[in-house]
Amino acid sequence: MNGFTSFNDTWFQQLHRLVQQLSSCPKHPTTTEHQHHLLHVINKVMSHYAEYYSVKSLAAEHDALSVFVAPWATTLERSLHWIGGWRPTTAFHLVYSEASIHFEAHIIDILRGFRTGDLGDLSPAQFRRVSELQCETVKEENAISEELSEWQDGVSELMGSSSDLDVKTGLLTSVLKKADDLRLRTVRKVVDLLTPQQAVEFLIAASELHFGVRGWGITQDRHRNNFF
């Protein structure tokens, strides 16, 4: 698992650099060239996420139990985890939160009929699609949670033969992969329903939330270790 921990650290550093590229994108793209640039950077970020879950899937096949407890994460991050990672529906809460922040920041312009083009300027069709996706994702989350519950209910079987243990571990691997697949698909679907400008804002906000939680978690872990 040291191999994936090292990969995770490198991946996280690369995400920082990609977010810097997102932040340097034009705030209000006005040309086709600007739009293409935004799409190019968005695709780089999405490929970065896809790589993460591809490598994590291989790690789960090798050691599902370690991937489930995520030793590379801070204590705070693990307390927020749902099946080895962030809960997919967090993406929708982030969209609503960012939409509210942007709307309030530009409310005068919006009331005057000016289109800001940012997350505060989501159309009724976009809000409807976000709501539909949220409902779909909640159903999938619940189904995967039920699979994990069934796996946990069979904990007594872990005391059987090694072949029984292999079967049970294989089932956990399947649950982990389904959870990660839902995480990646959720981000992709949210990005797809947004304009390039909105997608950039969403990806920056998602990354900053990730950075913030991890940074706070590292500080808390260091304080805890020094205390004990």
Coordinates of N, CA and C in Angstrom, one line a residue:
M1 N 0.8 -1.2 0.0 CA 0.0 0.0 0.0 C 0.9 1.3 0.0
N2 N 2.2 1.1 0.3 CA 3.1 2.3 0.2 C 3.1 2.8 -1.2
G3 N 3.0 1.9 -2.2 CA 3.0 2.3 -3.6 C 1.9 3.3 -3.9
F4 N 0.7 3.0 -3.4 CA -0.4 3.8 -3.7 C -0.4 5.1 -2.9
T5 N 0.1 5.0 -1.7 CA 0.3 6.2 -0.9 C 1.2 7.2 -1.6
S6 N 2.3 6.7 -2.1 CA 3.3 7.6 -2.9 C 2.6 8.2 -4.1
F7 N 1.8 7.3 -4.8 CA 1.1 7.8 -6.0 C 0.1 8.9 -5.6
N8 N -0.6 8.7 -4.5 CA -1.6 9.6 -4.0 C -1.0 11.0 -3.7
D9 N 0.2 11.0 -3.1 CA 0.9 12.2 -2.8 C 1.3 13.0 -4.1
T10 N 1.8 12.2 -5.0 CA 2.2 12.8 -6.3 C 1.0 13.3 -7.1
W11 N 0.0 12.5 -7.1 CA -1.3 12.9 -7.8 C -1.8 14.2 -7.2
F12 N -1.8 14.3 -5.8 CA -2.3 15.5 -5.2 C -1.5 16.7 -5.5
Q13 N -0.2 16.6 -5.7 CA 0.7 17.7 -6.1 C 0.4 18.1 -7.5
Q14 N 0.1 17.2 -8.4 CA -0.3 17.5 -9.7 C -1.6 18.2 -9.8
L15 N -2.5 17.8 -8.9 CA -3.8 18.4 -8.9 C -3.7 19.9 -8.5
H16 N -2.8 20.2 -7.6 CA -2.5 21.6 -7.3 C -2.1 22.4 -8.5
R17 N -1.2 21.8 -9.3 CA -0.8 22.5 -10.5 C -1.9 22.7 -11.6
L18 N -2.8 21.7 -11.7 CA -3.9 21.8 -12.6 C -4.9 22.8 -12.1
V19 N -5.1 22.9 -10.8 CA -6.0 24.0 -10.3 C -5.4 25.4 -10.6
Q20 N -4.1 25.5 -10.6 CA -3.5 26.8 -10.9 C -3.8 27.1 -12.4
Q21 N -3.8 26.1 -13.2 CA -4.1 26.3 -14.6 C -5.6 26.7 -14.8
L22 N -6.5 26.0 -14.0 CA -7.9 26.4 -14.0 C -8.1 27.8 -13.6
S23 N -7.4 28.2 -12.5 CA -7.5 29.6 -12.0 C -7.0 30.6 -12.9
S24 N -6.1 30.3 -13.8 CA -5.6 31.2 -14.8 C -6.4 31.4 -16.0
C25 N -7.4 30.5 -16.1 CA -8.3 30.6 -17.3 C -9.1 31.9 -17.3
P26 N -9.5 32.4 -18.5 CA -10.3 33.7 -18.6 C -11.6 33.5 -17.7
K27 N -11.9 34.5 -16.9 CA -13.1 34.5 -16.1 C -14.4 34.6 -16.9
H28 N -14.3 35.3 -18.0 CA -15.5 35.4 -18.9 C -15.0 35.2 -20.3
P29 N -14.8 34.0 -20.7 CA -14.3 33.7 -22.1 C -15.3 34.3 -23.2
T30 N -14.6 35.0 -24.1 CA -15.4 35.7 -25.1 C -15.1 35.2 -26.5
T31 N -14.1 34.4 -26.7 CA -13.7 33.9 -28.0 C -13.7 32.4 -28.1
T32 N -13.8 31.9 -29.3 CA -13.8 30.5 -29.5 C -12.5 29.9 -29.0
E33 N -11.4 30.6 -29.1 CA -10.1 30.2 -28.6 C -10.1 30.0 -27.1
H34 N -10.7 31.0 -26.4 CA -10.8 30.9 -25.0 C -11.6 29.7 -24.6
Q35 N -12.7 29.4 -25.3 CA -13.6 28.3 -25.0 C -12.8 27.0 -25.2
H36 N -12.1 26.9 -26.2 CA -11.3 25.7 -26.5 C -10.2 25.5 -25.4
H37 N -9.6 26.6 -25.0 CA -8.6 26.5 -23.9 C -9.3 26.0 -22.6
L38 N -10.4 26.5 -22.3 CA -11.2 26.0 -21.1 C -11.4 24.5 -21.2
L39 N -11.9 24.1 -22.3 CA -12.3 22.7 -22.5 C -11.0 21.8 -22.4
H40 N -9.9 22.3 -22.9 CA -8.6 21.6 -22.9 C -8.2 21.4 -21.4
V41 N -8.3 22.4 -20.6 CA -7.8 22.3 -19.2 C -8.8 21.4 -18.4
I42 N -10.1 21.6 -18.7 CA -11.1 20.7 -18.0 C -10.9 19.3 -18.3
N43 N -10.6 18.9 -19.6 CA -10.3 17.6 -20.0 C -9.1 17.0 -19.3
K44 N -8.1 17.9 -19.1 CA -6.8 17.5 -18.4 C -7.2 17.1 -16.9
V45 N -8.0 17.9 -16.3 CA -8.4 17.6 -14.9 C -9.2 16.3 -14.8
M46 N -10.1 16.1 -15.7 CA -11.0 14.9 -15.7 C -10.1 13.7 -16.0
S47 N -9.1 13.8 -16.9 CA -8.2 12.7 -17.1 C -7.4 12.4 -15.9
H48 N -7.1 13.4 -15.1 CA -6.3 13.3 -13.9 C -7.1 12.5 -12.9
Y49 N -8.4 12.8 -12.8 CA -9.3 12.1 -11.9 C -9.5 10.6 -12.3
A50 N -9.6 10.4 -13.6 CA -9.8 9.1 -14.2 C -8.5 8.2 -13.9
E51 N -7.4 8.8 -14.0 CA -6.1 8.1 -13.7 C -6.1 7.7 -12.2
Y52 N -6.5 8.6 -11.3 CA -6.5 8.3 -9.9 C -7.4 7.0 -9.6
Y53 N -8.6 7.0 -10.2 CA -9.5 5.9 -9.9 C -9.1 4.6 -10.6
S54 N -8.4 4.7 -11.7 CA -7.8 3.5 -12.4 C -6.7 2.9 -11.5
V55 N -5.8 3.7 -11.0 CA -4.7 3.2 -10.2 C -5.3 2.7 -8.8
K56 N -6.3 3.4 -8.3 CA -6.9 2.9 -7.0 C -7.6 1.6 -7.2
S57 N -8.2 1.4 -8.4 CA -8.9 0.1 -8.7 C -7.9 -1.1 -8.6
L58 N -6.7 -0.8 -9.2 CA -5.7 -1.9 -9.2 C -5.2 -2.1 -7.7
A59 N -5.1 -1.0 -6.9 CA -4.7 -1.2 -5.5 C -5.7 -2.0 -4.8
A60 N -7.0 -1.8 -5.1 CA -8.1 -2.5 -4.4 C -8.0 -4.0 -4.7
E61 N -7.7 -4.3 -5.9 CA -7.6 -5.7 -6.3 C -6.4 -6.4 -5.5
H62 N -5.4 -5.6 -5.2 CA -4.3 -6.2 -4.5 C -4.5 -6.2 -3.0
D63 N -5.2 -5.2 -2.4 CA -5.4 -5.1 -1.0 C -6.6 -4.3 -0.7
A64 N -7.8 -4.9 -0.8 CA -9.1 -4.2 -0.6 C -9.3 -3.6 0.8
L65 N -8.8 -4.3 1.8 CA -9.0 -3.9 3.1 C -8.2 -2.6 3.4
S66 N -7.0 -2.5 2.9 CA -6.2 -1.3 3.1 C -6.8 -0.1 2.3
V67 N -7.3 -0.4 1.1 CA -7.9 0.7 0.3 C -9.2 1.2 1.1
F68 N -9.9 0.3 1.7 CA -11.2 0.7 2.4 C -10.9 1.6 3.5
V69 N -9.8 1.4 4.3 CA -9.5 2.2 5.4 C -8.6 3.5 5.0
A70 N -8.1 3.5 3.8 CA -7.4 4.6 3.3 C -6.3 5.2 4.2
P71 N -5.3 4.4 4.4 CA -4.2 4.9 5.3 C -3.5 6.1 4.8
W72 N -3.6 6.5 3.5 CA -3.0 7.7 3.0 C -3.7 9.0 3.4
A73 N -4.9 8.8 3.9 CA -5.8 10.0 4.2 C -5.5 10.4 5.7
T74 N -5.9 11.6 6.0 CA -5.8 12.1 7.4 C -7.0 11.5 8.2
T75 N -6.9 11.6 9.5 CA -8.0 11.2 10.3 C -9.3 11.9 10.0
L76 N -9.2 13.2 9.8 CA -10.4 14.0 9.5 C -11.0 13.5 8.1
E77 N -10.1 13.3 7.1 CA -10.7 12.8 5.8 C -11.4 11.5 6.0
R78 N -10.8 10.6 6.7 CA -11.4 9.3 6.9 C -12.7 9.4 7.7
S79 N -12.8 10.3 8.6 CA -14.1 10.5 9.3 C -15.2 10.9 8.4
L80 N -14.9 11.5 7.2 CA -15.9 12.0 6.3 C -16.1 11.0 5.1
H81 N -15.3 10.0 5.1 CA -15.4 9.0 4.0 C -16.7 8.2 3.9
W82 N -17.0 7.9 2.7 CA -18.1 6.9 2.4 C -17.5 5.9 1.5
I83 N -17.2 4.7 2.0 CA -16.7 3.6 1.3 C -15.3 4.0 0.6
G84 N -14.4 4.4 1.4 CA -13.0 4.7 0.9 C -12.8 6.0 0.2
G85 N -13.8 6.9 0.3 CA -13.6 8.1 -0.4 C -14.8 9.1 -0.1
W86 N -14.8 10.2 -0.9 CA -15.8 11.2 -0.6 C -17.2 10.7 -1.1
R87 N -18.2 11.2 -0.5 CA -19.6 10.8 -0.9 C -20.0 11.5 -2.2
P88 N -20.4 10.8 -3.2 CA -20.7 11.4 -4.5 C -21.7 12.6 -4.4
T89 N -22.7 12.5 -3.6 CA -23.7 13.5 -3.5 C -23.1 14.8 -3.0
T90 N -21.9 14.8 -2.5 CA -21.2 16.0 -2.0 C -21.1 17.0 -3.2
A91 N -21.0 16.5 -4.4 CA -20.8 17.3 -5.6 C -22.0 18.2 -5.8
F92 N -23.2 17.7 -5.5 CA -24.4 18.5 -5.7 C -24.6 19.6 -4.6
H93 N -24.2 19.3 -3.4 CA -24.2 20.3 -2.4 C -23.2 21.4 -2.7
L94 N -22.1 21.0 -3.3 CA -21.1 22.0 -3.7 C -21.7 22.9 -4.8
V95 N -22.4 22.3 -5.8 CA -23.0 23.1 -6.9 C -24.0 24.1 -6.3
Y96 N -24.9 23.7 -5.4 CA -25.8 24.6 -4.8 C -25.2 25.7 -4.0
S97 N -24.2 25.3 -3.3 CA -23.5 26.3 -2.4 C -22.8 27.3 -3.3
E98 N -22.0 26.9 -4.3 CA -21.3 27.8 -5.2 C -22.3 28.7 -6.0
A99 N -23.4 28.1 -6.4 CA -24.4 28.9 -7.1 C -24.9 30.0 -6.3
S100 N -25.2 29.7 -5.0 CA -25.7 30.7 -4.1 C -24.7 31.8 -3.9
I101 N -23.4 31.4 -3.7 CA -22.4 32.4 -3.4 C -22.2 33.4 -4.6
H102 N -22.2 32.8 -5.8 CA -22.0 33.6 -7.0 C -23.2 34.5 -7.3
F103 N -24.4 33.9 -7.0 CA -25.6 34.7 -7.2 C -25.7 35.9 -6.3
E104 N -25.3 35.7 -5.1 CA -25.3 36.8 -4.1 C -24.3 37.9 -4.5
A105 N -23.2 37.4 -5.0 CA -22.1 38.4 -5.4 C -22.5 39.2 -6.6
H106 N -23.3 38.7 -7.4 CA -23.7 39.4 -8.7 C -25.2 39.7 -8.8
I107 N -25.9 39.7 -7.6 CA -27.3 39.9 -7.7 C -27.8 41.1 -8.4
I108 N -27.1 42.2 -8.2 CA -27.5 43.5 -8.8 C -27.4 43.4 -10.4
D109 N -26.3 42.8 -10.9 CA -26.2 42.6 -12.3 C -27.3 41.7 -12.8
I110 N -27.6 40.6 -12.1 CA -28.5 39.6 -12.5 C -29.9 40.2 -12.6
L111 N -30.3 41.0 -11.5 CA -31.6 41.7 -11.5 C -31.7 42.7 -12.6
R112 N -30.6 43.2 -13.1 CA -30.7 44.2 -14.2 C -30.7 43.5 -15.5
G113 N -30.7 42.2 -15.5 CA -30.8 41.4 -16.8 C -29.5 41.0 -17.4
F114 N -28.3 41.3 -16.7 CA -27.0 41.0 -17.3 C -26.7 39.5 -17.0
R115 N -26.2 38.8 -17.9 CA -25.8 37.4 -17.7 C -24.4 37.3 -17.3
T116 N -24.2 36.7 -16.1 CA -22.8 36.6 -15.7 C -22.1 35.4 -16.2
G117 N -22.8 34.3 -16.5 CA -22.3 33.1 -17.1 C -21.6 32.2 -16.1
D118 N -21.6 32.6 -14.8 CA -20.9 31.8 -13.8 C -21.9 30.8 -13.2
L119 N -21.5 30.2 -12.1 CA -22.4 29.2 -11.4 C -23.6 29.9 -10.8
G120 N -23.6 31.2 -10.6 CA -24.7 31.9 -10.1 C -25.8 32.2 -11.2
D121 N -25.4 31.8 -12.4 CA -26.3 32.1 -13.5 C -26.8 30.7 -14.2
L122 N -27.0 29.7 -13.3 CA -27.5 28.5 -13.8 C -28.9 28.7 -14.3
S123 N -29.2 28.0 -15.5 CA -30.5 28.1 -16.1 C -31.5 27.2 -15.4
P124 N -32.8 27.4 -15.5 CA -33.8 26.5 -14.9 C -33.6 25.0 -15.4
A125 N -33.2 24.9 -16.7 CA -32.9 23.5 -17.2 C -31.7 22.9 -16.5
Q126 N -30.7 23.7 -16.2 CA -29.5 23.2 -15.5 C -29.9 22.8 -14.1
F127 N -30.7 23.6 -13.4 CA -31.1 23.3 -12.0 C -31.9 22.0 -12.0
R128 N -32.8 21.9 -13.0 CA -33.6 20.7 -13.1 C -32.8 19.4 -13.3
R129 N -31.8 19.5 -14.1 CA -30.9 18.4 -14.4 C -30.0 18.1 -13.2
V130 N -29.6 19.1 -12.5 CA -28.8 18.8 -11.2 C -29.7 18.1 -10.2
S131 N -30.9 18.5 -10.1 CA -31.8 17.8 -9.2 C -32.1 16.4 -9.6
E132 N -32.2 16.1 -10.9 CA -32.5 14.8 -11.3 C -31.2 13.9 -11.1
L133 N -30.1 14.4 -11.4 CA -28.8 13.7 -11.2 C -28.6 13.4 -9.7
Q134 N -29.0 14.3 -8.8 CA -28.8 14.1 -7.4 C -29.7 13.0 -6.9
C135 N -31.0 12.9 -7.4 CA -31.9 11.8 -7.0 C -31.3 10.5 -7.5
E136 N -30.8 10.5 -8.8 CA -30.2 9.2 -9.3 C -29.0 8.8 -8.5
T137 N -28.2 9.7 -8.1 CA -27.0 9.4 -7.4 C -27.3 8.9 -6.0
V138 N -28.3 9.5 -5.4 CA -28.7 9.0 -4.0 C -29.1 7.6 -4.1
K139 N -29.9 7.2 -5.1 CA -30.3 5.8 -5.3 C -29.2 4.9 -5.4
E140 N -28.2 5.3 -6.2 CA -27.0 4.4 -6.4 C -26.2 4.3 -5.2
E141 N -26.0 5.5 -4.5 CA -25.3 5.4 -3.2 C -26.0 4.5 -2.2
N142 N -27.3 4.5 -2.1 CA -28.0 3.6 -1.2 C -27.9 2.2 -1.6
A143 N -27.9 1.9 -2.9 CA -27.7 0.5 -3.3 C -26.3 0.0 -3.0
I144 N -25.3 0.8 -3.2 CA -23.9 0.4 -2.9 C -23.8 0.2 -1.4
S145 N -24.4 1.2 -0.6 CA -24.3 1.1 0.9 C -24.9 -0.2 1.4
E146 N -26.0 -0.6 0.7 CA -26.7 -1.9 1.1 C -25.8 -3.1 0.8
E147 N -25.0 -3.0 -0.3 CA -24.1 -4.1 -0.6 C -23.0 -4.2 0.5
L148 N -22.5 -3.0 0.9 CA -21.5 -3.0 2.0 C -22.1 -3.6 3.3
S149 N -23.3 -3.2 3.5 CA -24.0 -3.7 4.8 C -24.1 -5.2 4.7
E150 N -24.5 -5.7 3.6 CA -24.6 -7.2 3.4 C -23.2 -7.9 3.6
W151 N -22.2 -7.2 3.1 CA -20.8 -7.7 3.3 C -20.4 -7.7 4.8
Q152 N -20.8 -6.7 5.5 CA -20.4 -6.5 6.9 C -21.3 -7.5 7.7
D153 N -22.5 -7.8 7.3 CA -23.3 -8.8 8.0 C -22.7 -10.2 8.0
G154 N -21.9 -10.4 7.0 CA -21.3 -11.8 6.8 C -19.9 -11.8 7.5
V155 N -19.7 -11.0 8.5 CA -18.3 -10.9 9.0 C -17.9 -12.3 9.7
S156 N -18.9 -13.0 10.2 CA -18.5 -14.3 10.8 C -17.9 -15.3 9.8
E157 N -18.2 -15.1 8.5 CA -17.7 -15.9 7.4 C -16.2 -15.7 7.2
L158 N -15.7 -14.5 7.7 CA -14.3 -14.2 7.5 C -13.4 -15.2 8.4
M159 N -14.0 -15.8 9.3 CA -13.3 -16.8 10.2 C -13.2 -18.2 9.6
G160 N -13.7 -18.3 8.3 CA -13.6 -19.6 7.7 C -12.3 -19.9 7.0
S161 N -12.4 -20.7 5.9 CA -11.2 -21.0 5.2 C -10.6 -19.8 4.4
S162 N -9.4 -20.0 3.9 CA -8.7 -18.9 3.2 C -9.5 -18.7 1.9
S163 N -10.1 -19.7 1.3 CA -10.9 -19.5 0.1 C -12.1 -18.7 0.4
D164 N -12.7 -18.9 1.6 CA -13.9 -18.1 1.9 C -13.5 -16.6 2.1
L165 N -12.3 -16.4 2.7 CA -11.8 -15.1 2.9 C -11.5 -14.4 1.5
D166 N -11.0 -15.1 0.6 CA -10.7 -14.6 -0.7 C -12.0 -14.1 -1.4
V167 N -13.1 -15.0 -1.2 CA -14.4 -14.6 -1.8 C -14.9 -13.3 -1.2
K168 N -14.9 -13.3 0.1 CA -15.4 -12.1 0.8 C -14.6 -10.8 0.5
T169 N -13.3 -11.0 0.4 CA -12.4 -9.8 0.0 C -12.8 -9.4 -1.4
G170 N -13.0 -10.4 -2.3 CA -13.4 -10.0 -3.6 C -14.7 -9.3 -3.7
L171 N -15.6 -9.6 -2.8 CA -16.9 -8.8 -2.8 C -16.7 -7.4 -2.3
L172 N -15.7 -7.2 -1.4 CA -15.4 -5.9 -0.9 C -14.8 -5.1 -2.0
T173 N -13.9 -5.7 -2.7 CA -13.2 -5.1 -3.9 C -14.3 -4.6 -4.9
S174 N -15.3 -5.4 -5.1 CA -16.4 -5.0 -6.0 C -17.1 -3.8 -5.5
V175 N -17.4 -3.7 -4.2 CA -18.1 -2.6 -3.6 C -17.3 -1.3 -3.7
L176 N -16.0 -1.5 -3.5 CA -15.1 -0.3 -3.6 C -15.0 0.2 -5.0
K177 N -15.0 -0.6 -6.0 CA -14.9 -0.2 -7.3 C -16.2 0.5 -7.8
K178 N -17.3 -0.1 -7.3 CA -18.6 0.6 -7.6 C -18.7 2.0 -7.0
A179 N -18.2 2.1 -5.8 CA -18.2 3.4 -5.1 C -17.4 4.4 -5.9
D180 N -16.2 4.0 -6.3 CA -15.3 4.9 -7.0 C -15.8 5.2 -8.4
D181 N -16.4 4.2 -9.0 CA -17.0 4.5 -10.4 C -18.1 5.5 -10.3
L182 N -18.9 5.4 -9.2 CA -20.0 6.4 -9.0 C -19.4 7.8 -8.7
R183 N -18.3 7.9 -8.0 CA -17.7 9.2 -7.7 C -17.2 9.8 -9.0
L184 N -16.6 9.0 -9.9 CA -16.0 9.6 -11.1 C -17.2 10.0 -12.1
R185 N -18.2 9.1 -12.2 CA -19.3 9.4 -13.1 C -20.1 10.6 -12.6
T186 N -20.2 10.8 -11.3 CA -20.9 11.9 -10.8 C -20.2 13.2 -11.2
V187 N -18.9 13.3 -11.0 CA -18.2 14.5 -11.4 C -18.3 14.7 -12.9
R188 N -18.2 13.7 -13.7 CA -18.3 13.8 -15.2 C -19.7 14.4 -15.6
K189 N -20.7 13.8 -15.0 CA -22.1 14.3 -15.3 C -22.3 15.7 -14.9
V190 N -21.8 16.1 -13.8 CA -22.0 17.5 -13.3 C -21.2 18.4 -14.3
V191 N -20.0 18.1 -14.6 CA -19.2 18.9 -15.5 C -19.9 19.0 -16.9
D192 N -20.5 17.9 -17.4 CA -21.1 17.9 -18.7 C -22.4 18.8 -18.8
L193 N -23.1 19.0 -17.6 CA -24.3 19.8 -17.7 C -24.0 21.3 -17.5
L194 N -22.7 21.6 -17.2 CA -22.3 23.0 -17.0 C -21.6 23.5 -18.2
T195 N -21.6 24.8 -18.3 CA -20.9 25.5 -19.4 C -19.4 25.4 -19.0
P196 N -18.5 25.6 -20.0 CA -17.0 25.5 -19.7 C -16.7 26.4 -18.5
Q197 N -17.1 27.6 -18.5 CA -16.8 28.6 -17.4 C -17.3 28.1 -16.1
Q198 N -18.6 27.5 -16.1 CA -19.1 27.0 -14.8 C -18.4 25.8 -14.4
A199 N -18.0 24.9 -15.3 CA -17.3 23.7 -15.0 C -15.9 24.0 -14.4
V200 N -15.2 25.0 -14.9 CA -14.0 25.5 -14.3 C -14.2 25.9 -12.8
E201 N -15.2 26.7 -12.6 CA -15.5 27.2 -11.2 C -15.9 26.0 -10.3
F202 N -16.6 25.0 -10.8 CA -17.0 23.9 -10.0 C -15.7 23.0 -9.7
L203 N -14.9 22.8 -10.6 CA -13.7 22.0 -10.4 C -12.7 22.7 -9.4
I204 N -12.6 24.0 -9.5 CA -11.8 24.7 -8.6 C -12.3 24.6 -7.2
A205 N -13.7 24.8 -7.1 CA -14.3 24.7 -5.7 C -14.1 23.3 -5.1
A206 N -14.3 22.3 -6.0 CA -14.2 20.9 -5.5 C -12.7 20.7 -5.0
S207 N -11.8 21.2 -5.8 CA -10.4 20.9 -5.4 C -10.0 21.7 -4.1
E208 N -10.5 22.9 -4.0 CA -10.2 23.8 -2.8 C -10.8 23.1 -1.6
L209 N -12.0 22.5 -1.7 CA -12.6 21.8 -0.6 C -11.7 20.7 -0.2
H210 N -11.2 19.9 -1.2 CA -10.3 18.8 -1.0 C -9.0 19.3 -0.3
F211 N -8.4 20.4 -0.8 CA -7.2 20.9 -0.2 C -7.4 21.4 1.2
G212 N -8.6 22.0 1.4 CA -8.9 22.6 2.8 C -9.0 21.5 3.8
V213 N -9.8 20.5 3.5 CA -10.0 19.4 4.4 C -8.7 18.6 4.7
R214 N -8.0 18.4 3.6 CA -6.7 17.7 3.8 C -5.7 18.5 4.7
G215 N -5.6 19.8 4.4 CA -4.7 20.6 5.1 C -5.1 20.7 6.6
W216 N -6.3 20.9 6.9 CA -6.8 20.9 8.2 C -6.6 19.6 8.9
G217 N -6.8 18.5 8.2 CA -6.6 17.2 8.7 C -5.1 16.9 9.1
I218 N -4.2 17.4 8.2 CA -2.8 17.2 8.5 C -2.4 18.0 9.8
T219 N -2.9 19.2 9.9 CA -2.6 20.0 11.1 C -3.2 19.3 12.4
Q220 N -4.4 18.8 12.3 CA -5.0 18.2 13.5 C -4.2 16.9 13.8
D221 N -3.8 16.1 12.8 CA -3.0 14.9 13.1 C -1.7 15.2 13.8
R222 N -1.0 16.2 13.3 CA 0.3 16.6 13.9 C 0.1 17.1 15.3
H223 N -1.0 17.8 15.6 CA -1.3 18.3 16.9 C -1.6 17.1 17.8
R224 N -2.3 16.1 17.3 CA -2.7 14.9 18.1 C -1.5 14.1 18.4
N225 N -0.6 13.9 17.4 CA 0.6 13.1 17.7 C 1.5 13.8 18.7
N226 N 1.6 15.1 18.6 CA 2.5 15.8 19.6 C 1.9 15.7 21.0
F227 N 0.5 15.7 21.1 CA -0.2 15.7 22.3 C 0.0 14.4 23.0
F228 N -0.1 13.3 22.2 CA 0.0 11.9 22.8 C 1.5 11.5 22.8

